[in-house]
PDB file of C-alpha atoms in Angstrom:
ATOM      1  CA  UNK A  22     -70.977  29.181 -77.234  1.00 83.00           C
ATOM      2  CA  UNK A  23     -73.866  29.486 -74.863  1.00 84.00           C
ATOM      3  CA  UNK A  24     -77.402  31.262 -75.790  1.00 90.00           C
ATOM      4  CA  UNK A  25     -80.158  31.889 -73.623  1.00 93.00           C
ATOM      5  CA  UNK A  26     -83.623  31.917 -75.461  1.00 93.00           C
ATOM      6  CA  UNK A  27     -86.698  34.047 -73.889  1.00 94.00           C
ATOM      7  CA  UNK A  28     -90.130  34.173 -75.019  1.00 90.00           C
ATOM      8  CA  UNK A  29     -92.434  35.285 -75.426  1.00 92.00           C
ATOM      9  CA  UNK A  30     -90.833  39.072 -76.526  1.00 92.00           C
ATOM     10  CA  UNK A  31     -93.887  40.841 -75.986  1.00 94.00           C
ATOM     11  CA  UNK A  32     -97.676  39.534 -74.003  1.00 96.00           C
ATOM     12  CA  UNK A  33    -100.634  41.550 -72.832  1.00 97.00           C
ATOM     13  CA  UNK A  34    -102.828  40.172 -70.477  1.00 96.00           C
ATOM     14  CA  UNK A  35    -105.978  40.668 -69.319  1.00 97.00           C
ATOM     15  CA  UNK A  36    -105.810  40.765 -65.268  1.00 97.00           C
ATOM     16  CA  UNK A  37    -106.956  37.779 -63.625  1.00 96.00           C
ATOM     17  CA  UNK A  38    -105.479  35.466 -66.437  1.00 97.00           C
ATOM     18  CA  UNK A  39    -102.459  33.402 -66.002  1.00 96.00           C
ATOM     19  CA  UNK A  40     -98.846  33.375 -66.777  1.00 95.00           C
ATOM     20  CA  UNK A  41     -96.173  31.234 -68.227  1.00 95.00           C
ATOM     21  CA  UNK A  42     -92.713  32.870 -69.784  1.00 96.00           C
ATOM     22  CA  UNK A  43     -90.537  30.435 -70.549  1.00 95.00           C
ATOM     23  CA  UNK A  44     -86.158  30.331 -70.794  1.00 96.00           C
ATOM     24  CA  UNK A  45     -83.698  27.864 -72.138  1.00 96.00           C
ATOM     25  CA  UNK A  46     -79.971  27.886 -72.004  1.00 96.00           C
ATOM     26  CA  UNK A  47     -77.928  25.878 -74.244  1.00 94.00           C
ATOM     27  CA  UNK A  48     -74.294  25.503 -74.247  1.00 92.00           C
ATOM     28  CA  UNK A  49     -73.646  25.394 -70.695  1.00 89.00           C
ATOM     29  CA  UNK A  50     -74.713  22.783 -67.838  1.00 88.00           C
ATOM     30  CA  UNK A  51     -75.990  23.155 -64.487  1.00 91.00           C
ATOM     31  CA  UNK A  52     -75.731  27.170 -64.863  1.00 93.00           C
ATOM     32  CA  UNK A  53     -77.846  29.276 -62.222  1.00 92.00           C
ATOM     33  CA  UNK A  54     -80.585  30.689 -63.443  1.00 95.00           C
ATOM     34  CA  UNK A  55     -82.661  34.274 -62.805  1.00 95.00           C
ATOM     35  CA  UNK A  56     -85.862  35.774 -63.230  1.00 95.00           C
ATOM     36  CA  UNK A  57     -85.659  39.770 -62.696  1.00 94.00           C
ATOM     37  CA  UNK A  58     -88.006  42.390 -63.720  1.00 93.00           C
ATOM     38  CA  UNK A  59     -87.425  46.289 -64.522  1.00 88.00           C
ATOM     39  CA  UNK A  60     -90.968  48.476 -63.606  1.00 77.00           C
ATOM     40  CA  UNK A  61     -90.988  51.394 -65.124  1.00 71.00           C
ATOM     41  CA  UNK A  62     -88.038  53.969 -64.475  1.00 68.00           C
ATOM     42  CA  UNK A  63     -86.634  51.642 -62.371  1.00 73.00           C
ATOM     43  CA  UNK A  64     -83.840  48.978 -62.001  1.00 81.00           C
ATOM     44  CA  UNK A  65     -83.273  45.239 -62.072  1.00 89.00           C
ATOM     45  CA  UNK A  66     -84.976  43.435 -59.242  1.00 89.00           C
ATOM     46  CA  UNK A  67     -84.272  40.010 -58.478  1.00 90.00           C
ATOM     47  CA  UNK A  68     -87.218  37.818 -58.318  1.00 93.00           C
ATOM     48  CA  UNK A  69     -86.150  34.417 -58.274  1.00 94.00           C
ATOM     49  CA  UNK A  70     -83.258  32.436 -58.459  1.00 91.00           C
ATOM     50  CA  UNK A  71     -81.982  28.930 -58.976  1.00 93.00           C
ATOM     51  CA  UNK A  72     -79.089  26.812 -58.625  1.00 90.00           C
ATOM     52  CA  UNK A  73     -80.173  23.150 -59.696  1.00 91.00           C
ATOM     53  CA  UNK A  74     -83.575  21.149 -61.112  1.00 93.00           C
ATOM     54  CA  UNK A  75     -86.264  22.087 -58.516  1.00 90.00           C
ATOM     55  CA  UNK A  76     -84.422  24.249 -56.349  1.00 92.00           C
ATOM     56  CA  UNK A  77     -86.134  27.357 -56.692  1.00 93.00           C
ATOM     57  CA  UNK A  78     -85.616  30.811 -54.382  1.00 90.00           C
ATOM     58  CA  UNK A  79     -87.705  33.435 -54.096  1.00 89.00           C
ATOM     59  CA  UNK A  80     -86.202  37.121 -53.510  1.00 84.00           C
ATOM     60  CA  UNK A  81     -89.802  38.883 -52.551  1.00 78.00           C
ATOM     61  CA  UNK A  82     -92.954  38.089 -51.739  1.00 68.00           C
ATOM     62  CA  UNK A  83     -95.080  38.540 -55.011  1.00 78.00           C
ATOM     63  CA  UNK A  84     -97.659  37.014 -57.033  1.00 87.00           C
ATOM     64  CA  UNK A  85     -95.560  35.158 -59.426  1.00 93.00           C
ATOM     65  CA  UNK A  86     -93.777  31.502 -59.029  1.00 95.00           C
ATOM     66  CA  UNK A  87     -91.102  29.698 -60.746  1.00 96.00           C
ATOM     67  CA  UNK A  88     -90.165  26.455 -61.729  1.00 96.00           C
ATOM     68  CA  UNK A  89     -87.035  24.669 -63.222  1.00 96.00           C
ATOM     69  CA  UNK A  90     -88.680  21.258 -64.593  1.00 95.00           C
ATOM     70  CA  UNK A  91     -84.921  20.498 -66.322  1.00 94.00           C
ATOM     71  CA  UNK A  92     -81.501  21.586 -65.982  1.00 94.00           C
ATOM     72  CA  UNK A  93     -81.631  24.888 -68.828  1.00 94.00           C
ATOM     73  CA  UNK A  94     -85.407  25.546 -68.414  1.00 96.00           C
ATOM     74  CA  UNK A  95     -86.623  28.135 -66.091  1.00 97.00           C
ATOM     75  CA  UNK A  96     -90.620  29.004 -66.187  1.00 97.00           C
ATOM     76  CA  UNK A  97     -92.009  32.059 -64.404  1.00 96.00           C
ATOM     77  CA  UNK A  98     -95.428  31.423 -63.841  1.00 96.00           C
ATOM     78  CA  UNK A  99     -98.619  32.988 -62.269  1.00 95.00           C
ATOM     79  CA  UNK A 100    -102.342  31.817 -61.399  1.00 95.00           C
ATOM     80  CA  UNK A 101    -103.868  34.997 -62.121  1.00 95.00           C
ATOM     81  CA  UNK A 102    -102.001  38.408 -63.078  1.00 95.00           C
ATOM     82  CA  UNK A 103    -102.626  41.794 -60.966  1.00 94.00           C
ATOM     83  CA  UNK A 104    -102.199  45.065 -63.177  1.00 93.00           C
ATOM     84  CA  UNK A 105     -98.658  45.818 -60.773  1.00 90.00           C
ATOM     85  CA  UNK A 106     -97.165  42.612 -62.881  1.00 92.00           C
ATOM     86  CA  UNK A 107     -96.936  44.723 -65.560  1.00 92.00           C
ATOM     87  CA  UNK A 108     -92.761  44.782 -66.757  1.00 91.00           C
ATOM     88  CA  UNK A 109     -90.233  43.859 -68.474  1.00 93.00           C
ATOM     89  CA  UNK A 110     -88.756  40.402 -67.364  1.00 95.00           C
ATOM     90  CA  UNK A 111     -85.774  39.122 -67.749  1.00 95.00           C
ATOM     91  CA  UNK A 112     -83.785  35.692 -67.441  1.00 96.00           C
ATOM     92  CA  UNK A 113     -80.324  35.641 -67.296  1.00 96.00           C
ATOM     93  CA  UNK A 114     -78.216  32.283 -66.359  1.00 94.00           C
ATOM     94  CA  UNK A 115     -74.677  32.129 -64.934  1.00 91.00           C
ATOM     95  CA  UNK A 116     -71.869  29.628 -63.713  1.00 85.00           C
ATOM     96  CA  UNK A 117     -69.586  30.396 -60.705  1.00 69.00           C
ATOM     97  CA  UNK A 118     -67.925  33.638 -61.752  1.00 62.00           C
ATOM     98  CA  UNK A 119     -70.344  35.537 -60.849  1.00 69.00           C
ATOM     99  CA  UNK A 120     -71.202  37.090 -64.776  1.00 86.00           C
ATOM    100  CA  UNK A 121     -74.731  37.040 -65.583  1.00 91.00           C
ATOM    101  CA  UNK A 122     -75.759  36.809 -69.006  1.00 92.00           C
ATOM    102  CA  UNK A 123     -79.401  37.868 -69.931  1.00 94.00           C
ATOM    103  CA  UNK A 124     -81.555  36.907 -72.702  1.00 95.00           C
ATOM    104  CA  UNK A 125     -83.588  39.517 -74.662  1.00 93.00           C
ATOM    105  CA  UNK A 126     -86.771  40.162 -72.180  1.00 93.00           C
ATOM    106  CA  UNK A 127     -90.742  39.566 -72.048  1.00 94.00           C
ATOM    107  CA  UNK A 128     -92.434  42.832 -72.115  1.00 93.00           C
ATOM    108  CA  UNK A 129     -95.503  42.099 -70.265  1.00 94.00           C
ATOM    109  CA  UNK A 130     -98.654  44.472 -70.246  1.00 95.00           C
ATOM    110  CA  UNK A 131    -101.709  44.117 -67.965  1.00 95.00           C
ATOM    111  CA  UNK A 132    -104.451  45.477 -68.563  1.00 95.00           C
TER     112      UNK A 132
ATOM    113  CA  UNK B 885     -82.420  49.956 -48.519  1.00 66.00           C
ATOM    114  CA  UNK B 886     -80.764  50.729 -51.408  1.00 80.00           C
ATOM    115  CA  UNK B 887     -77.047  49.202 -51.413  1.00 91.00           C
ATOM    116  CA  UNK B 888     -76.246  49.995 -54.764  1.00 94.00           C
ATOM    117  CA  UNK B 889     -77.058  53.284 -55.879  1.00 94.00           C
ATOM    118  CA  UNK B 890     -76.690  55.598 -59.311  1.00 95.00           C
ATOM    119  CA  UNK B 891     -77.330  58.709 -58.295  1.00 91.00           C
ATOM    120  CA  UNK B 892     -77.298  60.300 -61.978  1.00 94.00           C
ATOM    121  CA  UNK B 893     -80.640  58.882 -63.346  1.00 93.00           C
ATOM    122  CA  UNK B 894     -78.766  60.617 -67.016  1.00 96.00           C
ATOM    123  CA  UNK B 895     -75.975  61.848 -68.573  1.00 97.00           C
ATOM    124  CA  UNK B 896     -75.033  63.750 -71.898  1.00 97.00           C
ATOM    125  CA  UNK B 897     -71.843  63.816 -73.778  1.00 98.00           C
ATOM    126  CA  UNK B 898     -70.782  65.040 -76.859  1.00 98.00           C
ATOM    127  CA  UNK B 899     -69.295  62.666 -79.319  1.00 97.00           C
ATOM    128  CA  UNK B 900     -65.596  62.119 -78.745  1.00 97.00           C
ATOM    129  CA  UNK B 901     -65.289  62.981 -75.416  1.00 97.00           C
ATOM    130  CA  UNK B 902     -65.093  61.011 -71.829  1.00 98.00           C
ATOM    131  CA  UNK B 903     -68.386  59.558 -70.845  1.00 98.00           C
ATOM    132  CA  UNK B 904     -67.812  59.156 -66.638  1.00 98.00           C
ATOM    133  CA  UNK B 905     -70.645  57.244 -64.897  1.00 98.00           C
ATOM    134  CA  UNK B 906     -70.670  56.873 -61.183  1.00 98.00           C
ATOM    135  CA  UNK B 907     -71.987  54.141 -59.300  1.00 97.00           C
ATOM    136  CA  UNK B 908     -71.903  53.615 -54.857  1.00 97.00           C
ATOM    137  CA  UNK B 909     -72.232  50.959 -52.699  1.00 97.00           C
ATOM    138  CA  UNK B 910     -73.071  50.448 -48.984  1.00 96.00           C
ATOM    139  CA  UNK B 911     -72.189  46.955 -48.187  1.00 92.00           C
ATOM    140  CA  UNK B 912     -68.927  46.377 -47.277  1.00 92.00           C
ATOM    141  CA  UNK B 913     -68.711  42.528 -47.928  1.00 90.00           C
ATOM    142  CA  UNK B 914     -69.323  43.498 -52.097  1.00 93.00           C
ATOM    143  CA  UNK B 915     -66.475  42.016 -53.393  1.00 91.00           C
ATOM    144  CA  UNK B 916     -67.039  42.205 -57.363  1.00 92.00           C
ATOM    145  CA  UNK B 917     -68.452  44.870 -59.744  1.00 95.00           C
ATOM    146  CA  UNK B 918     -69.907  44.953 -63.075  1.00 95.00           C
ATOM    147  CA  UNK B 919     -71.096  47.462 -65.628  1.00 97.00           C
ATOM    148  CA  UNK B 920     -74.148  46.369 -68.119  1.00 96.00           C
ATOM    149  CA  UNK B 921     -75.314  48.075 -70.692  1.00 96.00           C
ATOM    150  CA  UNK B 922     -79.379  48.303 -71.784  1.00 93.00           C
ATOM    151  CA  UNK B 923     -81.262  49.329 -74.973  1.00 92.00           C
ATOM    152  CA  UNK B 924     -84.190  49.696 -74.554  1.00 86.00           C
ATOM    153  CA  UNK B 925     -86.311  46.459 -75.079  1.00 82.00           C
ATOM    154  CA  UNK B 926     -83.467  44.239 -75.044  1.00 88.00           C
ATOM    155  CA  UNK B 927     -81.520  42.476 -71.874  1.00 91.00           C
ATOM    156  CA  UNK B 928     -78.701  44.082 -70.443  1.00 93.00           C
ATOM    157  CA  UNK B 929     -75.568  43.099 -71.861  1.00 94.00           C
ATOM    158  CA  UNK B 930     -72.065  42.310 -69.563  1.00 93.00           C
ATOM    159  CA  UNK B 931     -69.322  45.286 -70.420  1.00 96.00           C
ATOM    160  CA  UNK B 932     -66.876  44.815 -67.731  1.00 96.00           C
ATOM    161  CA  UNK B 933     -66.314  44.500 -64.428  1.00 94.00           C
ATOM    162  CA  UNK B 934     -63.353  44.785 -61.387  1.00 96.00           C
ATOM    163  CA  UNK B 935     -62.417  42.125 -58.673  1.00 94.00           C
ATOM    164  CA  UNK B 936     -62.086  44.137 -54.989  1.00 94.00           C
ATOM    165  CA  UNK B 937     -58.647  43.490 -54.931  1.00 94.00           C
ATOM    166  CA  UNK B 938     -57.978  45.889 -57.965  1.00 96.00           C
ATOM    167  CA  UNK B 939     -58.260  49.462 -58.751  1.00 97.00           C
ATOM    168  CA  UNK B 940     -58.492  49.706 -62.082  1.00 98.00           C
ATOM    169  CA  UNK B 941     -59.910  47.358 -64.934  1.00 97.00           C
ATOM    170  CA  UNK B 942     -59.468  48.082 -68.908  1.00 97.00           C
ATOM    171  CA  UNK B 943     -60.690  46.795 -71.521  1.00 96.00           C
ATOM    172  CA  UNK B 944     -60.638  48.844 -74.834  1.00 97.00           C
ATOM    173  CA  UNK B 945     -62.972  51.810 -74.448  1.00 97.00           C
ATOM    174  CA  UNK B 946     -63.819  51.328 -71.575  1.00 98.00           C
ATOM    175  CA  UNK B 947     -62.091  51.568 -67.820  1.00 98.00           C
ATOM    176  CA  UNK B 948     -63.571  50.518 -64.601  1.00 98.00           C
ATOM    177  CA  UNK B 949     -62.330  52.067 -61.296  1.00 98.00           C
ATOM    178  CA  UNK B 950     -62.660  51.351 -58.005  1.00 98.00           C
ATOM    179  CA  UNK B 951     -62.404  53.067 -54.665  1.00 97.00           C
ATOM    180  CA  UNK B 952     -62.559  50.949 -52.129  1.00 96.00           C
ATOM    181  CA  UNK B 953     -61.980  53.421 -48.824  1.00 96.00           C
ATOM    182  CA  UNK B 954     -65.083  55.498 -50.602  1.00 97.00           C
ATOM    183  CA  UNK B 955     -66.924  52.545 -51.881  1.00 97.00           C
ATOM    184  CA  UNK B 956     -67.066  54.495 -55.449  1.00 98.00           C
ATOM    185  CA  UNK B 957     -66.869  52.916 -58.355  1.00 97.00           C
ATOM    186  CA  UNK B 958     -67.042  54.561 -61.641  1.00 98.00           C
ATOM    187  CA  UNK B 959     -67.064  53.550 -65.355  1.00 98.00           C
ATOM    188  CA  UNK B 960     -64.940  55.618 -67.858  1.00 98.00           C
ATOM    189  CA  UNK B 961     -65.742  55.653 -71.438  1.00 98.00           C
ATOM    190  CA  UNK B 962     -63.236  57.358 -74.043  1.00 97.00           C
ATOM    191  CA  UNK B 963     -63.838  58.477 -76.972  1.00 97.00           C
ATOM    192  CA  UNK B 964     -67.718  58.448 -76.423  1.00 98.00           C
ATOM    193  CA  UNK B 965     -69.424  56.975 -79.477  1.00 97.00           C
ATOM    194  CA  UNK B 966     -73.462  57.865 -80.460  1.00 96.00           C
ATOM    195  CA  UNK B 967     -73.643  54.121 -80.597  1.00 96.00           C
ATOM    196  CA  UNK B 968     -72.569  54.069 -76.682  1.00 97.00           C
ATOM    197  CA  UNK B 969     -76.228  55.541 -75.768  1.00 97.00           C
ATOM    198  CA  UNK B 970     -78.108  53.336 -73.766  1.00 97.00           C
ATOM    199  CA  UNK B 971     -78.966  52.601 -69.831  1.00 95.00           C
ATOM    200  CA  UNK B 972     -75.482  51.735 -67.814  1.00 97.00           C
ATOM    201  CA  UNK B 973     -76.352  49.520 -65.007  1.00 96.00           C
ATOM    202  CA  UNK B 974     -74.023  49.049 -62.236  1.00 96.00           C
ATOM    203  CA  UNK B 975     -74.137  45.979 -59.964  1.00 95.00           C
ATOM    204  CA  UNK B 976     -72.113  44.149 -57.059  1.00 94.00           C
ATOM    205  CA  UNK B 977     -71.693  40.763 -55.872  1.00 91.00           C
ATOM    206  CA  UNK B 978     -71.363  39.903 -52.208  1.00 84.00           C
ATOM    207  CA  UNK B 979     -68.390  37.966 -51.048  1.00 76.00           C
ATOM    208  CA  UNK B 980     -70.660  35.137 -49.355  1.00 73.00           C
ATOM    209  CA  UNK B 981     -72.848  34.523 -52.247  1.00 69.00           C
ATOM    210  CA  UNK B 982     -72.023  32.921 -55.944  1.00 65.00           C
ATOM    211  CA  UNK B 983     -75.596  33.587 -56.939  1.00 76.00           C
ATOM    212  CA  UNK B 984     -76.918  37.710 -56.538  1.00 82.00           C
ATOM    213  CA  UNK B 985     -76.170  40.407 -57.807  1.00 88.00           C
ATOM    214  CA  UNK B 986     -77.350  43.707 -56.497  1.00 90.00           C
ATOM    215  CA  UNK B 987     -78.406  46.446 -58.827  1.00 92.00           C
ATOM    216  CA  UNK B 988     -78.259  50.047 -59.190  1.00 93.00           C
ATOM    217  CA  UNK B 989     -81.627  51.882 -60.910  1.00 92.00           C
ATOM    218  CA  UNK B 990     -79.095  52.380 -64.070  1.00 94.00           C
ATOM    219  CA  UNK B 991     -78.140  55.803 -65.752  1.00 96.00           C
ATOM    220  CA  UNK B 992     -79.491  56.792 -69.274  1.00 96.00           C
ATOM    221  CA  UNK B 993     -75.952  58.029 -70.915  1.00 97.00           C
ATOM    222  CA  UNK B 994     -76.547  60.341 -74.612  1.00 98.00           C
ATOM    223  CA  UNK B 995     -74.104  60.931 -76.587  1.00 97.00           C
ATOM    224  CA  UNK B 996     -74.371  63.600 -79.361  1.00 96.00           C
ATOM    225  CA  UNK B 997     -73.002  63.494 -82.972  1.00 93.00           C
TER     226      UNK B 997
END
């Protein structure tokens, strides 16, 4: 069966420092992968999205980046973190139907 | 511009009883609908969802409908269990894209012993 492994759970950060939350599917191949976040009383945005090794979309203009360095690994990354990153981020991974599964979340603090 | 949209931000329901949480859409080219459920600190996890070419989707508890002509969908929950409180997100898929889905802000469902 397929997994999807998300960590760190929880990170506070001072602002300025960088970023790196890291995701890993296993039991599946080629599967899409997402990074969303929820702020605070408010839903699931779509940050970034990917369909293959190195083929990386971005949804909105932000201060974060991603990478997918191998076929289940999916990094979210920043140079230096602004107190509005502040979330709860989450990677989820999908084939073709359309289902998207999500892994537990990074609660990420700024301060 | 909001194309999916939960207009109940919460709902509470006494143990037992039908647990109805609504969920519309805008976009016309939508063509597949899921329910998630969240606790908090934890990802959302899949419940169900509908194809556009039904009405109705079942599965145990829980029922999915879907009004096309309103562009309504709603998710029915019956009995209601305590263990069924958490955030219900809806979301929607458009027809030219296997990738997004579109999310509504979610609705914080209680259900009382």
């Amino acid at each position: 069966s397929q997994t999807i492994h998300q960590w760190p759970a929880t990170l506070v950060q001072p602002v300025g420092s960088p970023l790196s939350l890291e995701c890993t599917v296993e039991g599946t191949s080629n599967p899409n992968l997402y990074w969303y976040r929820q702020a605070a009383g408010r839903g699931l945005q779509l940050l970034f999205y990917s369909v293959g090794i190195g083929q990386i979309s971005s949804e909105v203009p932000q201060n974060l980046s991603a990478s997918r360095p191998q076929d289940r690994q999916f990094i979210l990354s920043s140079k230096k973190l602004l107190l509005s990153d502040s979330g709860f981020y989450l990677c989820a991974w999908s084939t073709g139907t359309g289902n998207q599964y999500f892994g537990a979340g990074t609660r990420l603090s700024v301060l | 511009d909001q194309q999916v949209k939960q207009n109940s931000p919460s709902l509470s329901v006494q143990e037992g009883r039908i647990s109805i949480l609504n969920c519309d859409y805008t976009n016309s080219m939508f063509d597949y609908f899921l329910w998630y459920k969240k606790y908090p600190a934890e990802g959302p996890t899949f419940l169900i969802s509908i194809s556009s070419i039904k009405d109705k989707n079942e599965d145990g508890r829980f029922t999915v409908f879907l009004n096309k002509s309103a562009k309504h969908l709603s998710l029915h929950i019956v009995p209601s269990q305590p263990g069924d409180s958490a955030v219900y997100f809806c979301a929607a898929k458009n027809g030219g894209s296997n990738y997004k889905l579109t999310f509504g802000k979610g609705t914080l469902l209680t259900v009382n012993p």
